[in-house]
Tab-separated table of C-alpha atoms in Angstrom:
chain	number	residue	atom	x	y	z
A	1	MET	CA	-9.366	-8.796	5.173
A	2	LYS	CA	-11.625	-6.535	7.230
A	3	ALA	CA	-12.651	-3.235	5.706
A	4	VAL	CA	-15.266	-0.501	6.058
A	5	GLY	CA	-17.012	0.868	2.982
A	6	TYR	CA	-20.371	1.494	1.350
A	7	PHE	CA	-22.328	1.097	-1.886
A	8	LYS	CA	-24.805	4.004	-1.773
A	9	SER	CA	-24.177	7.640	-0.881
A	10	LEU	CA	-26.253	8.129	2.259
A	11	PRO	CA	-26.480	10.469	5.262
A	12	ILE	CA	-24.245	9.241	8.072
A	13	THR	CA	-27.348	8.534	10.201
A	14	GLU	CA	-28.397	5.757	7.794
A	15	SER	CA	-27.438	2.209	8.778
A	16	GLU	CA	-25.784	1.472	5.403
A	17	SER	CA	-23.868	4.750	5.130
A	18	LEU	CA	-20.796	2.783	6.248
A	19	ILE	CA	-20.738	-0.989	6.674
A	20	ASP	CA	-18.255	-3.631	7.811
A	21	LEU	CA	-16.969	-5.747	4.917
A	22	ASP	CA	-14.783	-8.797	4.243
A	23	LEU	CA	-12.678	-8.250	1.098
A	24	PRO	CA	-9.715	-9.913	-0.649
A	25	VAL	CA	-6.240	-8.631	0.208
A	26	PRO	CA	-5.075	-6.434	-2.724
A	27	THR	CA	-2.030	-7.257	-4.837
A	28	PRO	CA	0.621	-4.528	-5.016
A	29	GLY	CA	1.529	-3.022	-8.386
A	30	SER	CA	5.088	-2.517	-9.582
A	31	LYS	CA	5.583	0.745	-7.637
A	32	ASP	CA	3.373	-0.158	-4.675
A	33	LEU	CA	3.822	-0.934	-1.023
A	34	LEU	CA	1.317	-3.351	0.486
A	35	VAL	CA	0.698	-1.909	3.944
A	36	GLU	CA	-0.988	-3.573	6.911
A	37	VAL	CA	-2.918	-0.619	8.312
A	38	ALA	CA	-2.608	0.035	12.055
A	39	ALA	CA	-4.269	3.440	12.456
A	40	ILE	CA	-6.208	5.900	10.305
A	41	ALA	CA	-7.587	9.434	10.591
A	42	VAL	CA	-10.767	11.064	9.303
A	43	ASN	CA	-10.690	14.245	7.214
A	44	PRO	CA	-13.331	16.466	5.580
A	45	VAL	CA	-12.575	14.748	2.268
A	46	ASP	CA	-13.951	11.475	3.695
A	47	THR	CA	-17.370	12.974	4.338
A	48	LYS	CA	-17.398	14.876	1.033
A	49	VAL	CA	-16.607	11.773	-1.020
A	50	ARG	CA	-19.139	9.685	0.923
A	51	VAL	CA	-22.021	11.947	-0.083
A	52	ARG	CA	-20.846	12.437	-3.678
A	53	ARG	CA	-19.478	9.085	-4.836
A	54	ALA	CA	-21.491	5.879	-4.907
A	55	SER	CA	-20.313	2.453	-6.054
A	56	ALA	CA	-19.723	2.621	-9.808
A	57	ASP	CA	-21.316	-0.771	-10.491
A	58	GLY	CA	-23.372	-1.340	-7.354
A	59	THR	CA	-21.251	-4.328	-6.365
A	60	THR	CA	-17.756	-2.883	-5.803
A	61	PRO	CA	-17.681	-1.006	-2.491
A	62	VAL	CA	-16.188	2.441	-2.055
A	63	ILE	CA	-13.403	2.353	0.545
A	64	LEU	CA	-12.625	5.762	2.029
A	65	GLY	CA	-9.653	6.867	4.100
A	66	TRP	CA	-6.710	9.144	3.308
A	67	ASP	CA	-4.471	9.010	6.341
A	68	ALA	CA	-2.711	5.857	7.491
A	69	VAL	CA	0.157	4.409	9.488
A	70	GLY	CA	1.107	0.777	9.094
A	71	ILE	CA	3.712	-1.896	8.373
A	72	VAL	CA	4.948	-2.799	4.887
A	73	ARG	CA	4.141	-6.467	4.181
A	74	ALA	CA	5.117	-6.677	0.495
A	75	ILE	CA	6.702	-4.438	-2.161
A	76	GLY	CA	6.468	-4.177	-5.940
A	77	PRO	CA	9.504	-4.847	-8.157
A	78	ASP	CA	10.091	-1.155	-8.913
A	79	VAL	CA	10.020	0.038	-5.303
A	80	ALA	CA	13.126	1.751	-3.944
A	81	GLY	CA	13.929	2.961	-0.443
A	82	PHE	CA	11.558	0.649	1.456
A	83	ALA	CA	11.696	-2.894	2.824
A	84	VAL	CA	9.211	-5.354	4.252
A	85	GLY	CA	8.745	-4.520	7.918
A	86	ASP	CA	9.131	-0.738	7.558
A	87	ARG	CA	6.647	1.381	9.489
A	88	VAL	CA	5.269	3.976	7.077
A	89	TRP	CA	2.785	6.812	6.866
A	90	TYR	CA	0.983	8.409	3.941
A	91	ALA	CA	-2.217	10.100	2.751
A	92	GLY	CA	-2.652	8.030	-0.381
A	93	ASP	CA	-4.419	8.613	-3.685
A	94	ILE	CA	-8.087	9.628	-3.962
A	95	THR	CA	-8.456	7.609	-7.186
A	96	ARG	CA	-7.598	4.312	-5.412
A	97	PRO	CA	-9.191	2.379	-2.535
A	98	GLY	CA	-8.520	4.127	0.758
A	99	SER	CA	-7.051	3.225	4.116
A	100	ASN	CA	-10.240	2.003	5.841
A	101	ALA	CA	-9.047	-1.541	5.222
A	102	GLN	CA	-6.641	-3.942	6.920
A	103	PHE	CA	-4.382	-3.945	3.861
A	104	GLN	CA	-3.848	-1.154	1.347
A	105	CYS	CA	-1.676	-0.631	-1.710
A	106	VAL	CA	0.011	2.761	-2.008
A	107	ASP	CA	2.547	4.156	-4.453
A	108	HIS	CA	5.865	4.211	-2.577
A	109	ARG	CA	6.672	7.670	-3.975
A	110	ILE	CA	3.921	9.285	-1.871
A	111	ALA	CA	4.833	7.457	1.358
A	112	ALA	CA	7.624	7.806	3.902
A	113	LYS	CA	8.839	6.142	7.074
A	114	ALA	CA	6.711	7.244	10.020
A	115	PRO	CA	8.105	9.335	12.899
A	116	ALA	CA	9.784	7.091	15.439
A	117	THR	CA	8.728	9.255	18.374
A	118	LEU	CA	4.966	9.057	17.713
A	119	SER	CA	2.547	6.232	18.396
A	120	ASP	CA	0.482	4.901	15.502
A	121	ALA	CA	-2.499	7.009	16.565
A	122	GLU	CA	-0.411	10.170	16.984
A	123	ALA	CA	1.225	9.692	13.588
A	124	ALA	CA	-2.001	8.867	11.731
A	125	ALA	CA	-3.334	12.336	12.536
A	126	LEU	CA	-0.742	14.076	10.378
A	127	PRO	CA	-0.066	12.949	6.782
A	128	LEU	CA	-2.904	14.552	4.755
A	129	THR	CA	-2.950	17.762	6.744
A	130	ALA	CA	0.836	18.044	6.864
A	131	ILE	CA	1.076	17.646	3.077
A	132	THR	CA	-1.696	20.196	2.544
A	133	ALA	CA	-0.185	22.719	4.955
A	134	TRP	CA	3.342	22.268	3.580
A	135	GLU	CA	2.228	22.647	-0.039
A	136	LEU	CA	0.116	25.702	0.856
A	137	LEU	CA	3.007	27.492	2.528
A	138	PHE	CA	6.019	26.454	0.492
A	139	ASP	CA	4.697	25.458	-2.951
A	140	ARG	CA	1.657	27.719	-3.450
A	141	LEU	CA	2.479	30.833	-1.386
A	142	GLN	CA	6.260	30.302	-1.564
A	143	VAL	CA	6.675	32.032	1.768
A	144	GLU	CA	10.422	31.397	1.934
A	145	GLN	CA	11.096	32.904	-1.498
A	146	GLN	CA	9.760	36.389	-0.673
A	147	PRO	CA	11.844	39.274	0.717
A	148	GLN	CA	12.526	38.539	4.337
A	149	ARG	CA	10.896	41.684	5.719
A	150	PRO	CA	8.415	41.195	8.562
A	151	VAL	CA	4.957	40.308	7.219
A	152	SER	CA	1.857	38.558	8.529
A	153	LEU	CA	0.058	35.350	7.574
A	154	LEU	CA	-3.654	34.847	8.252
A	155	VAL	CA	-4.929	31.281	8.769
A	156	THR	CA	-8.729	30.947	8.796
A	157	GLY	CA	-10.380	27.965	10.470
A	158	ALA	CA	-7.006	27.398	12.061
A	159	ALA	CA	-8.072	24.988	14.814
A	160	GLY	CA	-8.936	22.236	12.326
A	161	GLY	CA	-6.594	19.565	11.049
A	162	VAL	CA	-4.812	21.538	8.307
A	163	GLY	CA	-4.674	24.744	10.345
A	164	SER	CA	-3.257	22.970	13.387
A	165	ILE	CA	-0.167	21.835	11.500
A	166	LEU	CA	0.068	24.926	9.276
A	167	VAL	CA	0.313	27.209	12.304
A	168	GLN	CA	3.193	25.111	13.624
A	169	LEU	CA	5.061	25.174	10.313
A	170	ALA	CA	4.550	28.912	9.860
A	171	ARG	CA	5.686	29.705	13.399
A	172	ARG	CA	9.143	28.344	12.512
A	173	LEU	CA	9.604	31.176	9.970
A	174	PRO	CA	10.956	34.209	11.851
A	175	HIS	CA	9.692	36.820	9.369
A	176	LEU	CA	6.055	35.672	9.666
A	177	THR	CA	3.586	36.866	12.297
A	178	VAL	CA	0.897	34.171	12.424
A	179	ILE	CA	-2.683	35.386	12.877
A	180	ALA	CA	-5.184	32.546	13.357
A	181	THR	CA	-8.981	32.597	13.427
A	182	SER	CA	-11.326	30.703	15.734
A	183	SER	CA	-14.973	30.817	16.761
A	184	GLU	CA	-13.778	31.047	20.368
A	185	PRO	CA	-10.589	33.134	20.442
A	186	GLN	CA	-10.809	33.624	24.198
A	187	GLY	CA	-11.789	30.008	24.889
A	188	ASP	CA	-10.433	26.531	24.184
A	189	GLY	CA	-9.940	27.231	20.480
A	190	GLY	CA	-7.769	30.235	21.214
A	191	LYS	CA	-5.766	28.346	23.823
A	192	TRP	CA	-5.179	25.484	21.357
A	193	LEU	CA	-3.932	27.885	18.662
A	194	HIS	CA	-1.679	29.871	20.972
A	195	ALA	CA	-0.167	26.594	22.178
A	196	LEU	CA	0.553	25.634	18.546
A	197	GLY	CA	2.311	28.938	17.913
A	198	ALA	CA	-0.208	31.559	16.776
A	199	TYR	CA	0.813	35.085	17.771
A	200	HIS	CA	-2.744	36.406	17.607
A	201	VAL	CA	-6.190	34.737	17.471
A	202	ILE	CA	-9.193	36.621	16.086
A	203	ASN	CA	-12.879	35.747	15.752
A	204	HIS	CA	-14.059	34.453	12.355
A	205	ARG	CA	-17.687	34.979	13.357
A	206	GLU	CA	-17.033	38.702	13.039
A	207	PRO	CA	-15.656	40.722	10.089
A	208	LEU	CA	-11.952	39.968	9.767
A	209	ALA	CA	-10.643	43.137	8.129
A	210	PRO	CA	-11.397	45.463	11.101
A	211	GLN	CA	-9.757	42.991	13.497
A	212	ILE	CA	-6.644	42.802	11.331
A	213	ALA	CA	-6.562	46.606	11.012
A	214	ALA	CA	-6.693	46.889	14.821
A	215	LEU	CA	-3.719	44.524	15.128
A	216	GLN	CA	-1.781	46.544	12.573
A	217	ARG	CA	-2.423	49.738	14.523
A	218	ASP	CA	-0.733	47.954	17.417
A	219	GLY	CA	2.322	47.241	15.269
A	220	VAL	CA	1.550	43.891	13.594
A	221	PRO	CA	3.278	43.725	10.167
A	222	PRO	CA	1.273	44.036	6.918
A	223	LEU	CA	-0.818	41.068	5.828
A	224	ARG	CA	0.984	39.515	2.866
A	225	TYR	CA	-0.472	35.979	2.944
A	226	VAL	CA	-3.860	34.414	3.574
A	227	THR	CA	-4.525	30.669	3.788
A	228	SER	CA	-8.297	30.279	3.628
A	229	LEU	CA	-9.162	26.813	4.909
A	230	THR	CA	-12.948	27.158	5.122
A	231	HIS	CA	-15.827	29.534	4.232
A	232	THR	CA	-13.775	31.448	1.663
A	233	PRO	CA	-16.774	33.236	0.042
A	234	GLN	CA	-17.910	34.495	3.459
A	235	HIS	CA	-14.539	36.125	4.167
A	236	PHE	CA	-13.440	37.048	0.632
A	237	LYS	CA	-14.195	40.788	0.818
A	238	ASP	CA	-12.302	41.010	4.097
A	239	PHE	CA	-9.322	39.248	2.510
A	240	VAL	CA	-9.271	41.738	-0.368
A	241	GLU	CA	-9.483	44.664	2.038
A	242	ALA	CA	-6.897	43.379	4.505
A	243	LEU	CA	-4.222	42.017	2.136
A	244	GLU	CA	-1.396	44.323	1.185
A	245	PRO	CA	-0.810	45.119	-2.515
A	246	GLN	CA	0.792	42.162	-4.286
A	247	GLY	CA	-0.290	39.848	-1.493
A	248	LYS	CA	-1.206	36.192	-1.949
A	249	LEU	CA	-4.407	34.269	-1.187
A	250	ALA	CA	-4.448	30.442	-1.106
A	251	MET	CA	-7.575	28.297	-0.680
A	252	ILE	CA	-8.507	24.662	-0.134
A	253	ASP	CA	-12.292	24.643	0.420
A	254	ASP	CA	-15.155	23.903	-1.992
A	255	PHE	CA	-17.773	26.397	-3.181
A	256	GLY	CA	-19.786	27.362	-6.256
A	257	PRO	CA	-18.235	28.751	-9.462
A	258	HIS	CA	-19.909	32.144	-9.015
A	259	ASP	CA	-19.245	32.607	-5.297
A	260	LEU	CA	-16.110	34.754	-5.679
A	261	ASP	CA	-15.606	38.019	-7.535
A	262	VAL	CA	-11.998	37.387	-8.499
A	263	MET	CA	-11.846	40.727	-10.346
A	264	ALA	CA	-11.753	42.322	-6.897
A	265	LEU	CA	-8.149	41.103	-6.631
A	266	LYS	CA	-6.935	42.998	-9.694
A	267	GLY	CA	-6.565	46.449	-8.140
A	268	LYS	CA	-4.017	45.162	-5.629
A	269	SER	CA	-2.487	42.558	-7.986
A	270	VAL	CA	-3.308	39.899	-5.392
A	271	SER	CA	-2.547	36.404	-6.664
A	272	LEU	CA	-4.917	33.471	-6.125
A	273	HIS	CA	-3.692	29.933	-5.468
A	274	TRP	CA	-5.457	26.579	-5.162
A	275	GLU	CA	-4.135	23.667	-3.135
A	276	LEU	CA	-5.239	20.057	-3.524
A	277	MET	CA	-2.870	17.546	-1.979
A	278	PHE	CA	-4.095	14.796	-4.328
A	279	THR	CA	-2.919	16.621	-7.470
A	280	ARG	CA	0.447	14.882	-7.631
A	281	SER	CA	-0.976	11.369	-7.247
A	282	MET	CA	-4.074	11.966	-9.426
A	283	HIS	CA	-1.989	13.159	-12.364
A	284	ALA	CA	1.236	11.211	-11.729
A	285	THR	CA	3.100	14.518	-11.974
A	286	HIS	CA	6.789	14.727	-12.756
A	287	ASP	CA	7.430	15.604	-9.103
A	288	ILE	CA	5.177	12.984	-7.511
A	289	ALA	CA	8.076	11.764	-5.350
A	290	GLY	CA	8.188	15.199	-3.763
A	291	GLN	CA	5.274	14.141	-1.604
A	292	GLY	CA	7.250	11.278	-0.104
A	293	ARG	CA	10.217	13.558	0.518
A	294	LEU	CA	7.900	16.092	2.144
A	295	LEU	CA	6.545	13.457	4.537
A	296	ALA	CA	10.088	12.348	5.344
A	297	GLU	CA	10.997	15.941	6.230
A	298	VAL	CA	7.889	16.309	8.409
A	299	ALA	CA	8.800	13.048	10.188
A	300	ALA	CA	12.310	14.369	10.836
A	301	ARG	CA	10.903	17.610	12.276
A	302	VAL	CA	8.517	15.665	14.494
A	303	ASP	CA	11.335	13.490	15.795
A	304	ALA	CA	13.433	16.628	16.403
A	305	GLY	CA	10.644	18.054	18.571
A	306	GLU	CA	9.821	20.893	16.165
A	307	LEU	CA	6.301	19.690	15.329
A	308	ARG	CA	3.677	18.006	17.498
A	309	THR	CA	0.820	15.702	16.624
A	310	THR	CA	-2.587	17.288	16.057
A	311	LEU	CA	-4.428	14.248	17.419
A	312	ALA	CA	-7.583	15.320	19.268
A	313	ASP	CA	-9.229	11.994	20.066
A	314	VAL	CA	-9.039	8.246	19.351
A	315	VAL	CA	-12.645	7.386	18.504
A	316	GLY	CA	-12.234	3.597	18.681
A	317	THR	CA	-11.136	0.668	16.557
A	318	ILE	CA	-11.507	0.737	12.776
A	319	SER	CA	-15.119	-0.352	12.347
A	320	ALA	CA	-18.295	0.966	10.759
A	321	ASP	CA	-19.719	2.091	14.096
A	322	SER	CA	-16.578	4.032	15.063
A	323	LEU	CA	-16.252	5.578	11.627
A	324	LYS	CA	-19.891	6.707	11.689
A	325	ARG	CA	-19.214	8.535	14.941
A	326	ALA	CA	-16.102	10.122	13.480
A	327	HIS	CA	-17.905	11.203	10.289
A	328	ALA	CA	-20.713	12.747	12.328
A	329	LEU	CA	-18.196	14.704	14.398
A	330	GLN	CA	-16.372	15.818	11.260
A	331	GLU	CA	-19.601	16.968	9.651
A	332	SER	CA	-20.374	19.120	12.692
A	333	GLN	CA	-17.554	21.440	11.472
A	334	ARG	CA	-16.593	22.127	15.069
A	335	GLN	CA	-13.846	19.545	15.300
A	336	ARG	CA	-10.520	20.735	16.752
A	337	GLY	CA	-7.479	18.753	15.644
A	338	LYS	CA	-7.831	15.260	14.187
A	339	LEU	CA	-9.980	12.205	14.893
A	340	VAL	CA	-8.152	8.876	14.742
A	341	LEU	CA	-9.166	5.207	14.788
A	342	GLN	CA	-6.653	2.525	15.790
A	343	GLY	CA	-6.560	-1.253	15.486
A	344	TRP	CA	-9.207	-3.685	14.291
A	345	PRO	CA	-12.047	-5.395	16.185
A	346	ALA	CA	-11.280	-8.924	17.286
């Protein structure tokens, strides 16, 4: 089968940072689906793993990719709820070979049938970010389990992949006023976020707390929740200042162990939450199947017209050259929505 991978961790400008490969088709395990991959998406995790993880033995390539849509071609003996020929979507497991390959094995409990109303490219943009956004809102912040008084939610870096679906999910909750951040609140970024459902868009190149205070003077409800999707240390003091007492802060980005003064949260009893969408699959948690159910619910909402794809651009077919372009765009940290690759070179 065709695949794209690498052996050495290299800058994306290097010729061997990603290379085209010919590999054996994998054999599904007892709980696995063997999926023929039709479309994939690129996420920040792809670029982070590429620069941090080299081949363990120098001969087995690293295959990235944690977003896929494809057709089930074989199933393990312990698989339930799927059949050969099903069109599925999933984000996969960071401890296993990724979706940048023509065939991939994935645990059926973290997959679901793909939305019928989306093309392969449109659907491939969603799984990882939809899982992350859903778990942030409903599992970590538990936004539906709080008193249903009007409150606000702040989403930083909201025009990216996770933010673009999180804003849509949050907008469906009538007690939440969604405040999003962008580097261009009056430009294309702001237009994108308003179209997705943000009530207000503020500038994350400027201090956030004064901007939130100005909104509150105009009647915006108190800030109870923050989802910090990028540059958490830069904005942390503003979060502490702007959050109401007993508010909640959830994060997904990476930074150093001494970059946050978490004691600053104590005075307001603000709780701190981490989200990593790979936790269930990495640790085979008791609720691992919840991820498949989550994706099934997202698919149903897409097909009902409640959620839209966050696809920004189809970069090309699934090849080393196309993936290098996508990684370079992702590393620019100015990407709006999701980058997708579809099909395989002839």
